[in-house]
Coordinates of C-alpha atoms and ligand atoms in Angstrom, one line a residue:
X290 CA 95.9 134.9 89.6
X291 CA 97.4 136.7 92.8
X292 CA 101.4 136.7 92.5
X293 CA 101.8 136.0 96.5
X294 CA 100.8 133.5 98.8
X295 CA 99.6 134.2 102.5
X296 CA 100.6 132.2 105.5
X297 CA 98.8 133.0 108.7
X298 CA 100.8 132.0 111.9
X299 CA 100.2 132.6 115.5
X300 CA 97.9 135.7 114.8
X301 CA 100.5 137.3 112.0
X302 CA 100.3 137.3 108.4
X303 CA 103.4 136.7 106.1
X304 CA 103.2 137.1 102.3
X305 CA 105.3 135.0 100.1
X306 CA 106.0 135.4 96.0
X307 CA 104.8 132.6 94.0
X308 CA 106.8 131.4 91.0
X309 CA 105.0 130.2 87.9
X310 CA 106.7 127.7 85.4
X311 CA 106.4 127.2 81.7
X312 CA 103.8 124.8 81.9
X313 CA 102.0 126.7 84.9
X314 CA 103.3 124.6 87.7
X315 CA 103.1 127.1 90.7
X316 CA 105.7 127.1 93.5
X317 CA 105.6 129.3 96.7
X318 CA 108.9 131.0 97.0
X319 CA 109.6 130.3 100.7
X320 CA 113.1 131.7 100.8
X321 CA 112.5 134.3 103.4
X322 CA 110.3 132.2 105.6
X323 CA 112.7 131.5 108.3
X324 CA 114.2 134.9 108.0
X325 CA 110.8 136.7 108.8
X326 CA 108.5 134.2 110.3
X327 CA 111.1 131.9 112.3
X328 CA 109.6 128.9 110.6
X329 CA 110.7 126.2 108.5
X330 CA 108.5 123.8 106.4
X331 CA 108.6 119.8 107.1
X332 CA 108.5 117.8 104.2
X333 CA 110.0 114.5 104.5
X334 CA 111.0 112.8 101.1
X335 CA 110.7 116.2 99.6
X336 CA 107.0 115.3 98.5
X337 CA 106.3 118.9 98.0
X338 CA 109.6 120.6 97.9
X339 CA 110.7 122.0 94.7
X340 CA 114.6 122.0 95.2
X341 CA 115.3 124.3 91.9
X342 CA 113.9 125.9 88.7
X343 CA 114.9 124.1 85.9
X344 CA 114.8 124.1 82.3
X345 CA 115.9 120.7 81.4
X346 CA 113.0 117.9 81.8
X347 CA 109.0 118.6 82.4
X348 CA 107.0 115.8 83.3
X349 CA 103.2 115.9 84.1
X350 CA 102.9 113.0 86.4
X351 CA 99.0 113.0 86.1
X352 CA 98.7 113.3 82.4
X353 CA 101.7 111.1 81.6
X354 CA 103.8 113.5 79.8
X355 CA 107.6 113.7 79.5
X356 CA 109.9 115.8 77.6
X357 CA 113.5 116.8 77.2
X358 CA 114.0 120.3 76.7
X359 CA 110.6 120.6 75.5
X360 CA 110.7 117.6 72.9
X361 CA 108.3 114.6 73.9
X362 CA 109.8 111.6 74.9
X363 CA 108.1 109.5 72.2
X364 CA 109.5 111.7 69.5
X365 CA 112.7 111.2 71.0
X366 CA 112.8 107.7 71.3
X367 CA 111.7 107.5 67.9
X368 CA 113.5 109.3 66.0
X369 CA 117.0 110.6 67.6
X370 CA 119.9 108.6 68.8
X371 CA 121.2 108.7 72.4
X372 CA 124.2 111.2 71.6
X373 CA 121.9 113.6 70.1
X374 CA 119.5 113.3 73.1
X375 CA 122.6 113.1 75.5
X376 CA 123.7 116.5 73.7
X377 CA 120.1 117.9 73.7
X378 CA 119.8 117.5 77.6
X379 CA 123.3 118.9 78.4
X380 CA 123.3 121.9 75.8
X381 CA 119.8 122.6 75.5
X382 CA 119.4 122.6 71.9
X383 CA 119.3 119.6 69.3
X384 CA 123.1 119.1 67.6
X385 CA 123.5 120.6 64.0
X386 CA 125.2 117.7 61.8
X387 CA 128.5 119.5 62.7
X388 CA 127.9 119.8 66.4
X389 CA 126.8 116.1 66.6
X390 CA 129.9 115.0 64.9
X391 CA 132.3 117.1 66.8
X392 CA 130.6 115.9 69.8
X393 CA 130.9 112.4 68.7
X394 CA 134.2 112.8 67.8
X395 CA 135.5 114.2 71.0
X396 CA 133.6 111.5 73.2
X397 CA 135.7 108.9 70.8
X398 CA 139.0 110.7 71.9
X399 CA 138.2 110.0 75.6
X400 CA 137.0 106.5 75.3
X401 CA 139.7 104.9 77.3
X402 CA 140.9 105.2 81.0
X403 CA 144.4 105.1 82.7
X404 CA 145.9 101.6 82.5
X405 CA 146.2 101.8 86.3
X406 CA 142.2 101.5 86.8
X407 CA 142.8 98.0 86.0
X408 CA 144.8 97.3 89.2
X409 CA 141.9 99.1 91.1
X410 CA 139.1 96.9 89.4
X411 CA 141.4 93.9 89.8
X412 CA 141.2 94.5 93.8
X413 CA 137.3 93.7 93.5
X414 CA 136.0 90.4 94.3
X415 CA 134.2 88.6 91.3
X416 CA 131.0 88.5 93.6
X417 CA 130.9 92.4 93.7
X418 CA 127.9 94.0 92.7
X419 CA 128.7 95.9 89.4
X420 CA 126.9 99.2 90.5
X421 CA 129.3 99.1 93.6
X422 CA 132.3 98.5 91.5
X423 CA 130.8 101.3 88.9
X424 CA 130.6 104.0 91.6
X425 CA 133.9 103.3 93.0
X426 CA 135.4 103.4 89.6
X427 CA 134.3 106.6 88.8
X428 CA 135.0 108.1 91.9
X429 CA 138.5 106.8 91.5
X430 CA 138.3 108.6 87.9
X431 CA 139.1 111.8 90.1
X432 CA 142.4 110.6 91.0
X433 CA 143.6 110.2 87.6
X434 CA 142.0 113.6 86.5
X435 CA 142.5 115.4 89.7
X436 CA 142.0 119.1 88.2
X437 CA 138.9 119.9 89.1
X438 CA 136.6 121.7 86.5
X439 CA 136.7 125.5 86.2
X440 CA 133.0 126.0 85.8
X441 CA 133.4 129.8 84.4
X442 CA 135.1 128.1 81.5
X443 CA 132.7 126.6 78.8
X444 CA 135.7 125.0 77.4
X445 CA 136.8 123.1 80.5
X446 CA 133.1 122.3 81.3
X447 CA 132.9 120.7 77.7
X448 CA 136.0 118.8 78.3
X449 CA 135.1 117.3 81.3
X450 CA 131.7 116.3 79.8
X451 CA 133.4 114.6 77.0
X452 CA 135.8 112.7 79.2
X453 CA 133.2 111.3 81.4
X454 CA 130.8 110.3 78.5
X455 CA 134.0 108.5 77.0
X456 CA 135.2 106.9 80.2
X457 CA 131.9 105.9 81.7
X458 CA 130.9 103.0 79.0
X459 CA 134.5 101.6 79.3
X460 CA 134.3 101.5 82.9
X461 CA 130.6 100.0 82.9
X462 CA 131.4 97.3 80.4
X463 CA 134.5 96.1 82.4
X464 CA 132.3 95.6 85.8
X465 CA 130.6 93.1 83.5
X466 CA 133.8 91.6 82.1
X467 CA 135.4 91.1 85.3
X468 CA 132.4 89.4 86.6
X469 CA 132.8 87.3 83.6
X470 CA 136.3 86.6 83.7
X471 CA 136.9 88.1 80.3
X472 CA 140.1 90.2 79.7
X473 CA 139.6 94.0 79.9
X474 CA 139.2 95.6 76.3
X475 CA 138.8 98.8 74.7
X476 CA 136.2 99.6 72.3
X477 CA 136.4 100.4 68.4
X478 CA 136.4 104.0 67.4
X479 CA 134.4 102.9 64.1
X480 CA 131.6 102.2 65.9
X481 CA 128.7 104.3 67.0
X482 CA 128.5 104.9 71.0
X483 CA 125.9 102.1 71.8
X484 CA 127.2 99.5 69.6
X485 CA 130.8 100.2 70.8
X486 CA 129.3 99.8 74.5
X487 CA 127.9 96.6 73.5
X488 CA 131.1 95.4 71.9
X489 CA 132.9 96.2 75.0
X490 CA 130.6 94.4 77.0
X491 CA 130.1 91.1 75.1
X492 CA 133.4 90.6 72.6
X493 CA 134.9 87.5 73.3
X494 CA 138.8 87.3 72.8
X495 CA 138.3 84.1 70.6
X496 CA 135.6 85.6 68.1
X497 CA 135.0 88.0 65.7
X498 CA 132.3 90.4 67.6
X499 CA 129.2 90.3 65.5
X500 CA 125.8 92.0 67.1
X501 CA 121.9 92.3 65.2
X502 CA 120.9 95.8 64.6
X503 CA 117.6 95.2 66.6
X504 CA 119.8 94.6 69.7
X505 CA 121.8 98.1 69.1
X506 CA 118.5 100.0 68.2
X507 CA 116.5 98.4 71.5
X508 CA 119.5 99.5 73.4
X509 CA 119.9 103.2 72.2
X510 CA 116.1 103.7 72.8
X511 CA 116.2 102.1 76.2
X512 CA 119.0 104.4 77.2
X513 CA 117.2 107.5 75.3
X514 CA 114.1 106.6 78.0
X515 CA 116.4 106.6 81.1
X516 CA 118.4 109.9 80.1
X517 CA 116.7 112.3 82.4
X518 CA 113.7 112.5 84.7
X519 CA 114.1 115.6 86.4
X520 CA 115.0 115.9 90.8
X521 CA 114.3 112.1 91.2
X522 CA 116.6 110.7 94.2
X523 CA 119.6 110.2 92.1
X524 CA 119.6 113.5 90.2
X525 CA 119.0 115.3 93.5
X526 CA 122.1 113.4 94.9
X527 CA 124.1 114.6 92.1
X528 CA 122.8 118.4 92.3
X529 CA 123.2 118.0 96.5
X530 CA 126.8 116.9 96.3
X531 CA 127.6 119.0 93.4
X532 CA 126.6 122.0 95.4
X533 CA 129.4 121.5 97.9
X534 CA 131.6 122.3 95.0
X535 CA 132.7 118.9 94.8
X536 CA 133.6 117.8 91.3
X537 CA 131.3 116.3 88.4
X538 CA 132.9 112.7 88.8
X539 CA 132.4 112.6 92.5
X540 CA 129.0 114.1 92.1
X541 CA 128.1 111.3 89.6
X542 CA 129.6 108.7 91.7
X543 CA 127.0 109.6 94.6
X544 CA 124.5 109.5 92.0
X545 CA 125.2 105.9 90.8
X546 CA 125.0 104.9 94.7
X547 CA 121.5 106.3 95.1
X548 CA 120.4 104.9 91.8
X549 CA 121.3 101.4 93.0
X550 CA 118.6 101.1 95.6
X551 CA 115.6 99.1 95.1
X552 CA 113.2 101.9 95.3
X553 CA 115.0 103.7 92.6
X554 CA 117.2 102.3 89.7
X555 CA 117.5 98.9 91.5
X556 CA 113.9 98.0 90.7
X557 CA 114.7 96.7 87.3
X558 CA 116.6 93.9 88.8
X559 CA 113.9 93.3 91.8
X560 CA 111.2 93.3 89.0
X561 CA 112.9 90.3 87.2
X562 CA 113.9 88.6 90.4
X563 CA 110.2 88.8 91.4
X564 CA 108.9 87.5 88.0
X565 CA 110.9 84.9 88.2
X566 CA 110.1 84.2 91.6
X567 CA 106.1 84.0 90.6
X568 CA 107.2 81.6 87.7
X569 CA 108.9 79.4 90.4
X570 CA 106.1 79.3 92.5
X571 CA 103.7 78.2 89.8
X572 CA 102.8 81.7 88.0
X573 CA 99.8 82.5 90.8
X574 CA 99.7 86.3 90.0
X575 CA 96.8 86.8 92.2
X576 CA 98.5 85.1 95.1
X577 CA 101.2 87.8 94.5
X578 CA 98.6 90.4 94.3
X579 CA 97.5 89.5 97.7
X580 CA 101.0 89.7 99.2
X581 CA 101.3 93.2 97.6
X582 CA 98.2 94.5 99.1
X583 CA 98.4 92.9 102.5
X584 CA 100.3 95.9 104.8
X585 CA 101.8 93.1 107.3
X586 CA 103.8 91.7 104.1
X587 CA 107.0 93.6 103.2
X588 CA 106.2 92.4 99.2
X589 CA 105.7 95.1 97.1
X590 CA 104.7 94.7 93.4
X591 CA 108.2 96.0 92.1
X592 CA 107.9 98.1 89.0
X593 CA 104.5 99.4 90.1
X594 CA 104.2 103.0 91.7
X595 CA 106.2 106.0 91.0
X596 CA 106.3 109.2 93.1
X597 CA 105.2 111.5 90.5
X598 CA 103.5 109.6 88.0
X599 CA 99.8 109.2 88.9
X600 CA 98.9 107.9 85.6
X601 CA 100.9 105.5 83.0
X602 CA 104.4 106.4 82.9
X603 CA 105.2 107.1 79.2
X604 CA 108.2 105.3 79.5
X605 CA 106.4 102.2 80.6
X606 CA 104.4 102.3 77.2
X607 CA 107.0 102.5 74.7
X608 CA 109.2 99.8 76.7
X609 CA 106.2 97.5 76.8
X610 CA 105.8 98.1 73.1
X611 CA 109.4 97.5 72.0
X612 CA 109.6 94.3 74.7
X613 CA 106.9 92.7 72.2
X614 CA 109.0 93.7 69.2
X615 CA 112.4 92.9 70.6
X616 CA 111.3 89.8 71.5
X617 CA 109.9 89.1 68.3
X618 CA 112.9 90.3 66.2
X619 CA 114.9 88.2 68.3
X620 CA 112.8 85.0 68.4
X621 CA 113.1 85.1 72.0
X622 CA 110.2 83.5 74.3
X623 CA 110.1 84.5 77.6
X624 CA 107.5 83.2 79.9
X625 CA 107.9 85.9 82.3
X626 CA 106.6 88.6 79.8
X627 CA 103.3 86.7 80.1
X628 CA 103.5 86.7 83.9
X629 CA 104.3 90.5 83.7
X630 CA 101.2 91.1 81.5
X631 CA 98.9 89.1 83.7
X632 CA 100.3 91.2 86.7
X633 CA 99.9 94.2 84.7
X634 CA 96.3 93.5 83.7
X635 CA 95.1 92.5 87.5
X636 CA 97.0 95.2 89.1
X637 CA 94.8 97.7 86.5
X638 CA 91.6 96.3 87.5
X639 CA 92.4 96.0 91.3
X640 CA 90.7 98.6 93.7
X641 CA 94.0 98.9 95.9
X642 CA 95.9 99.9 93.0
X643 CA 93.5 102.0 91.3
X644 CA 92.6 103.7 94.1
X645 CA 96.4 104.7 94.7
X646 CA 97.1 105.4 91.2
X647 CA 99.7 102.7 91.1
X648 CA 100.8 102.0 87.2
X649 CA 103.7 100.3 85.8
X650 CA 107.0 102.1 85.9
X651 CA 109.9 102.2 83.5
X652 CA 111.5 99.3 85.3
X653 CA 108.4 97.3 84.7
X654 CA 109.1 96.0 80.9
X655 CA 112.7 97.2 81.0
X656 CA 114.2 94.1 82.4
X657 CA 112.3 91.7 80.3
X658 CA 114.2 93.4 77.3
X659 CA 117.4 93.5 78.6
X660 CA 117.0 89.8 79.5
X661 CA 116.4 89.3 75.9
X662 CA 119.3 91.2 74.7
X663 CA 121.4 89.0 76.9
X664 CA 122.5 91.2 79.3
X665 CA 122.7 89.8 82.9
X666 CA 120.5 91.1 85.7
X667 CA 123.2 92.5 87.6
X668 CA 123.9 94.6 85.0
X669 CA 120.4 96.1 84.6
X670 CA 121.1 99.0 86.9
X671 CA 124.5 99.6 85.2
X672 CA 122.5 99.9 82.2
X673 CA 120.0 102.5 83.8
X674 CA 123.1 104.5 84.9
X675 CA 124.7 104.7 81.4
X676 CA 121.3 105.8 80.1
X677 CA 121.0 108.5 82.8
X678 CA 124.4 109.9 82.9
X679 CA 123.5 112.5 80.5
X680 CA 120.6 113.8 82.5
X681 CA 122.8 113.7 85.5
X682 CA 125.5 116.0 83.5
X683 CA 123.0 118.3 82.4
X684 CA 121.7 119.0 85.8
X685 CA 125.1 119.4 87.4
X686 CA 126.1 121.6 84.7
X687 CA 122.8 123.8 85.3
X688 CA 122.8 124.0 89.0
X689 CA 126.9 125.0 88.8
X690 CA 126.0 127.7 86.2
X691 CA 123.4 129.1 88.0
X692 CA 125.5 129.4 90.8
X693 CA 123.0 127.6 93.3
X694 CA 123.7 127.9 97.1
X695 CA 125.1 124.3 98.6
X696 CA 121.9 122.1 99.7
X697 CA 121.7 122.4 103.3
X698 CA 118.0 121.0 104.8
X699 CA 116.8 121.9 108.0
X700 CA 115.1 119.6 110.6
X701 CA 112.6 120.0 113.7
X702 CA 114.8 118.6 116.5
X703 CA 112.8 115.6 118.6
X704 CA 115.4 114.4 120.7
X705 CA 116.2 114.8 124.6
X706 CA 116.4 118.7 125.5
X707 CA 119.6 119.5 127.6
X708 CA 120.9 117.0 130.1
X709 CA 123.5 116.9 132.8
X710 CA 126.5 114.9 131.8
X711 CA 127.0 112.0 134.1
X712 CA 130.3 110.6 134.4
X713 CA 130.9 106.8 133.6
X714 CA 131.1 105.4 137.0
X715 CA 127.3 107.2 137.6
X716 CA 125.6 105.8 135.0
Ligands
ACO1070 N1 103.3 97.6 95.7 C1 102.1 97.5 96.7 N2 101.9 98.9 96.9 C2 102.7 99.9 96.8 C3 103.4 99.9 95.7 C4 103.8 98.7 95.2 N3 104.7 98.6 94.4 N4 103.7 101.3 95.5 C5 103.0 102.0 96.4 N5 102.2 101.3 97.1 C6 101.0 101.7 98.1 C7 102.1 101.9 99.6 O1 101.9 100.8 100.7 C8 101.0 103.1 100.0 O2 99.9 102.7 100.4 P1 99.0 103.5 101.9 O3 98.7 104.6 101.0 O4 97.9 102.7 101.8 O5 100.0 103.5 102.7 C9 100.7 103.8 98.7 O6 100.6 103.1 97.8 C10 101.6 105.0 98.4 O7 103.0 104.3 98.5 P2 104.3 105.5 98.9 O8 105.3 104.2 99.0 O9 104.0 106.3 99.9 O10 104.5 106.1 97.5 P3 105.9 106.6 97.4 O11 105.5 107.9 96.3 O12 106.6 107.0 98.9 O13 106.6 105.8 96.5 C11 107.6 104.3 94.9 C12 107.0 105.6 95.4 C13 109.1 104.0 95.8 C14 108.6 104.1 93.9 C15 106.7 103.1 95.4 O14 105.6 102.9 94.4 C16 107.3 101.9 95.4 O15 107.9 101.4 96.3 N6 107.2 101.0 94.1 C17 108.0 99.5 94.0 C18 109.5 99.9 93.8 C19 109.8 100.7 92.2 O16 109.2 100.1 91.4 N7 110.5 101.6 92.2 C20 110.9 102.3 90.5 C21 110.4 103.4 90.8 S1 110.9 104.1 89.3 C22 112.2 104.6 89.4 O17 113.1 105.1 90.3 C23 113.1 104.7 88.1

């Protein structure tokens, strides 16, 4: 294979090196394009732009493959737990027993926040969306942890990482407690990470906390499936903000805001709302399929389609199976599961969806499980953020360790050319 790519423009030829990844993905390295040819590339939505070289997550959208640090998502979801996966993503290797035990204990040591944070939470109206509250509280953490991370010190970096992994579930759980008018609490260090999170979310002041193991196992799996997804919108946001050397917590807060949008993590909430709407409308999936295909109608089939997957999203496959199992184990019957399956069947046989390679994505079935686990709809995207946290951290760490330059895209200006200024009186 040629090691260079040639661009011909205006009678001149320019050579650019190509970079080949471990899985044979090829990128034309255009770092010198503007310097040599005075040109830039134009790629709204970065559909064809590689923003970095990364060794964290590999996905092949055509074949439906997703791997964290080389390990198949199917194996990790089946055989590992969330903190093992977090360690793997952030530090590159599966932890030994000793490493995992230290990591877990260090996170536990940090699983509390400054009491003053309660006052900030108190200032939000109860109607505030938990994602907005979570982004604000994560940002507020900076005020209580003002010293920025010295990225040249592994120890400093490690401390910041266990700090946020410890404190984030407390803040996430509190956004729900605030909504439900429950007293703010702390977890129990004898519990595992995911059970502790669940306890902080749902413990009632007048009841002994108990939870079905099937609930914790399902939650653990969901968090693993969401833990990283290479250069998606929120991750790119984290890397972009971090590239200005803003700190880890500030970068994460920006990532949470990016995740909130319904075209990204917010889709899990939008899917359940859509399925409910179809149910209330009489359950006619065909009618909504027609709406989704009608270009005059803004309705889209939420939970369908993906920027990268042009085949089944492997996470959706695992989650669909899990939805059946969890609902069975918990004895929950949810009529929207049938609507979801009906929609999926119709879409997979429909020319419009087949031609555009639109398959169910991770969010199509996750909301159904969250609901069966008793998680309110407005918390769905918060659950996604809890899962994505290790991925954001890993990507931020990689970006800082590689000393990547500040992110600063170019543009093609299409506005007015120079105009003479007219004083107010003569306009
Ligand atoms: N329903 C109906 N039509 C769709 C859908 C959908 N869900 N998704 C894409 N299309 C159509 C588009 O209208 C477009 O049609 P056209 O070629 O005739 O113009 C074509 O498929 C390509 O769609 P784009 O929007 O150009 O694809 P893009 O890669 O920009 O968007 C996205 C991907 C945002 C995920 C899109 O498929 C979508 O909006 N899906 C619904 C929201 C959703 O589920 N988001 C979650 C994504 S997963 C995640 O972030 C965790």
